[in-house]
PDB file of C-alpha atoms in Angstrom:
ATOM      1  CA  UNK H   1      -6.617 -60.435   1.394  1.00  0.00           C
ATOM      2  CA  UNK H   2      -5.711 -63.184  -1.149  1.00  0.00           C
ATOM      3  CA  UNK H   3      -7.779 -64.018  -4.497  1.00  0.00           C
ATOM      4  CA  UNK H   4      -8.967 -67.086  -4.531  1.00  0.00           C
ATOM      5  CA  UNK H   5     -10.962 -66.789  -7.848  1.00  0.00           C
ATOM      6  CA  UNK H   6     -10.707 -64.416 -10.652  1.00  0.00           C
ATOM      7  CA  UNK H   7     -12.643 -64.330 -13.763  1.00  0.00           C
ATOM      8  CA  UNK H   8     -12.365 -61.519 -16.968  1.00  0.00           C
ATOM      9  CA  UNK H   9     -15.063 -61.407 -20.015  1.00  0.00           C
ATOM     10  CA  UNK H  10     -12.703 -61.889 -22.584  1.00  0.00           C
ATOM     11  CA  UNK H  11     -12.958 -58.009 -24.054  1.00  0.00           C
ATOM     12  CA  UNK H  12      -9.703 -56.517 -23.376  1.00  0.00           C
ATOM     13  CA  UNK H  13     -11.177 -52.504 -24.250  1.00  0.00           C
ATOM     14  CA  UNK H  14     -11.074 -50.320 -21.266  1.00  0.00           C
ATOM     15  CA  UNK H  15     -15.250 -49.600 -21.888  1.00  0.00           C
ATOM     16  CA  UNK H  16     -15.766 -53.205 -21.931  1.00  0.00           C
ATOM     17  CA  UNK H  17     -13.290 -55.186 -19.650  1.00  0.00           C
ATOM     18  CA  UNK H  18     -15.110 -57.106 -16.712  1.00  0.00           C
ATOM     19  CA  UNK H  19     -13.471 -59.066 -14.046  1.00  0.00           C
ATOM     20  CA  UNK H  20     -14.993 -60.706 -10.836  1.00  0.00           C
ATOM     21  CA  UNK H  21     -12.734 -61.819  -8.071  1.00  0.00           C
ATOM     22  CA  UNK H  22     -13.238 -63.835  -4.713  1.00  0.00           C
ATOM     23  CA  UNK H  23     -11.055 -62.899  -1.992  1.00  0.00           C
ATOM     24  CA  UNK H  24     -10.422 -63.759   1.361  1.00  0.00           C
ATOM     25  CA  UNK H  25      -8.325 -63.317   4.546  1.00  0.00           C
ATOM     26  CA  UNK H  26      -9.022 -66.908   5.699  1.00  0.00           C
ATOM     27  CA  UNK H  27     -11.923 -65.770   7.927  1.00  0.00           C
ATOM     28  CA  UNK H  28     -13.543 -63.236   5.883  1.00  0.00           C
ATOM     29  CA  UNK H  29     -14.738 -63.573   2.164  1.00  0.00           C
ATOM     30  CA  UNK H  30     -15.468 -60.420  -0.264  1.00  0.00           C
ATOM     31  CA  UNK H  31     -16.817 -60.773  -3.856  1.00  0.00           C
ATOM     32  CA  UNK H  32     -15.471 -57.557  -6.300  1.00  0.00           C
ATOM     33  CA  UNK H  33     -17.102 -56.789  -9.718  1.00  0.00           C
ATOM     34  CA  UNK H  34     -15.055 -54.544 -11.631  1.00  0.00           C
ATOM     35  CA  UNK H  35     -15.943 -52.527 -14.761  1.00  0.00           C
ATOM     36  CA  UNK H  36     -13.268 -51.038 -17.129  1.00  0.00           C
ATOM     37  CA  UNK H  37      -9.986 -52.805 -16.145  1.00  0.00           C
ATOM     38  CA  UNK H  38      -7.495 -51.512 -13.251  1.00  0.00           C
ATOM     39  CA  UNK H  39      -8.506 -47.771 -13.336  1.00  0.00           C
ATOM     40  CA  UNK H  40     -12.423 -48.756 -13.653  1.00  0.00           C
ATOM     41  CA  UNK H  41     -15.001 -48.422 -11.495  1.00  0.00           C
ATOM     42  CA  UNK H  42     -15.520 -51.781  -8.914  1.00  0.00           C
ATOM     43  CA  UNK H  43     -18.257 -52.869  -6.309  1.00  0.00           C
ATOM     44  CA  UNK H  44     -17.249 -55.219  -3.242  1.00  0.00           C
ATOM     45  CA  UNK H  45     -19.595 -57.263  -1.460  1.00  0.00           C
ATOM     46  CA  UNK H  46     -18.852 -59.216   1.839  1.00  0.00           C
ATOM     47  CA  UNK H  47     -20.097 -62.678   2.448  1.00  0.00           C
ATOM     48  CA  UNK H  48     -20.495 -64.816   4.813  1.00  0.00           C
ATOM     49  CA  UNK H  49     -18.718 -67.832   3.423  1.00  0.00           C
ATOM     50  CA  UNK H  50     -16.975 -69.367   0.393  1.00  0.00           C
ATOM     51  CA  UNK H  51     -20.085 -70.871  -0.604  1.00  0.00           C
ATOM     52  CA  UNK H  52     -22.028 -67.395  -0.648  1.00  0.00           C
ATOM     53  CA  UNK H  53     -18.968 -65.810  -2.457  1.00  0.00           C
ATOM     54  CA  UNK H  54     -19.366 -68.320  -5.253  1.00  0.00           C
ATOM     55  CA  UNK H  55     -23.060 -67.972  -5.288  1.00  0.00           C
ATOM     56  CA  UNK H  56     -22.462 -64.282  -5.724  1.00  0.00           C
ATOM     57  CA  UNK H  57     -19.818 -64.210  -8.049  1.00  0.00           C
ATOM     58  CA  UNK H  58     -21.811 -66.641 -10.323  1.00  0.00           C
ATOM     59  CA  UNK H  59     -24.884 -64.171 -10.469  1.00  0.00           C
ATOM     60  CA  UNK H  60     -22.684 -61.251 -11.329  1.00  0.00           C
ATOM     61  CA  UNK H  61     -21.080 -63.416 -13.919  1.00  0.00           C
ATOM     62  CA  UNK H  62     -24.501 -63.679 -15.226  1.00  0.00           C
ATOM     63  CA  UNK H  63     -23.857 -67.420 -16.269  1.00  0.00           C
ATOM     64  CA  UNK H  64     -22.484 -66.389 -19.832  1.00  0.00           C
ATOM     65  CA  UNK H  65     -19.871 -68.631 -21.610  1.00  0.00           C
ATOM     66  CA  UNK H  66     -17.703 -65.830 -22.241  1.00  0.00           C
ATOM     67  CA  UNK H  67     -16.287 -65.539 -18.800  1.00  0.00           C
ATOM     68  CA  UNK H  68     -12.689 -66.929 -18.500  1.00  0.00           C
ATOM     69  CA  UNK H  69     -11.185 -68.062 -15.093  1.00  0.00           C
ATOM     70  CA  UNK H  70      -7.796 -66.484 -14.533  1.00  0.00           C
ATOM     71  CA  UNK H  71      -5.158 -68.508 -12.761  1.00  0.00           C
ATOM     72  CA  UNK H  72      -4.350 -66.894  -9.320  1.00  0.00           C
ATOM     73  CA  UNK H  73      -1.135 -66.789  -8.347  1.00  0.00           C
ATOM     74  CA  UNK H  74      -1.887 -66.036  -4.338  1.00  0.00           C
ATOM     75  CA  UNK H  75      -4.978 -68.596  -4.350  1.00  0.00           C
ATOM     76  CA  UNK H  76      -5.230 -71.421  -2.271  1.00  0.00           C
ATOM     77  CA  UNK H  77      -3.440 -73.690  -4.544  1.00  0.00           C
ATOM     78  CA  UNK H  78      -0.281 -72.137  -4.361  1.00  0.00           C
ATOM     79  CA  UNK H  79      -0.224 -71.112  -0.432  1.00  0.00           C
ATOM     80  CA  UNK H  80      -0.702 -75.265   0.059  1.00  0.00           C
ATOM     81  CA  UNK H  81       2.339 -75.475  -2.411  1.00  0.00           C
ATOM     82  CA  UNK H  82       4.421 -72.531  -0.563  1.00  0.00           C
ATOM     83  CA  UNK H  83       3.585 -74.620   2.890  1.00  0.00           C
ATOM     84  CA  UNK H  84       4.686 -77.691   1.767  1.00  0.00           C
ATOM     85  CA  UNK H  85       7.973 -76.176   0.359  1.00  0.00           C
ATOM     86  CA  UNK H  86       8.444 -74.706   4.011  1.00  0.00           C
ATOM     87  CA  UNK H  87       8.333 -78.187   5.332  1.00  0.00           C
TER      88      UNK H  87
END
């Protein structure tokens, strides 16, 4: 699975940090909500499409303006650049 989009709530403390990820393997889509950073708890929900994953990720973020999108190193844009470089 590659991370297509990643947001975090801007709180760097272990107790306050929240992350939301959209991931795909090219056919399946998942949204992961993580509480407490890398060592915290998380929940993963499978979605039928990218559009459904975007809707769920937005709902899990709750519409607060404090959420920040984190650039993904392995997202679609990076994959397209790698494909172009290989040609």
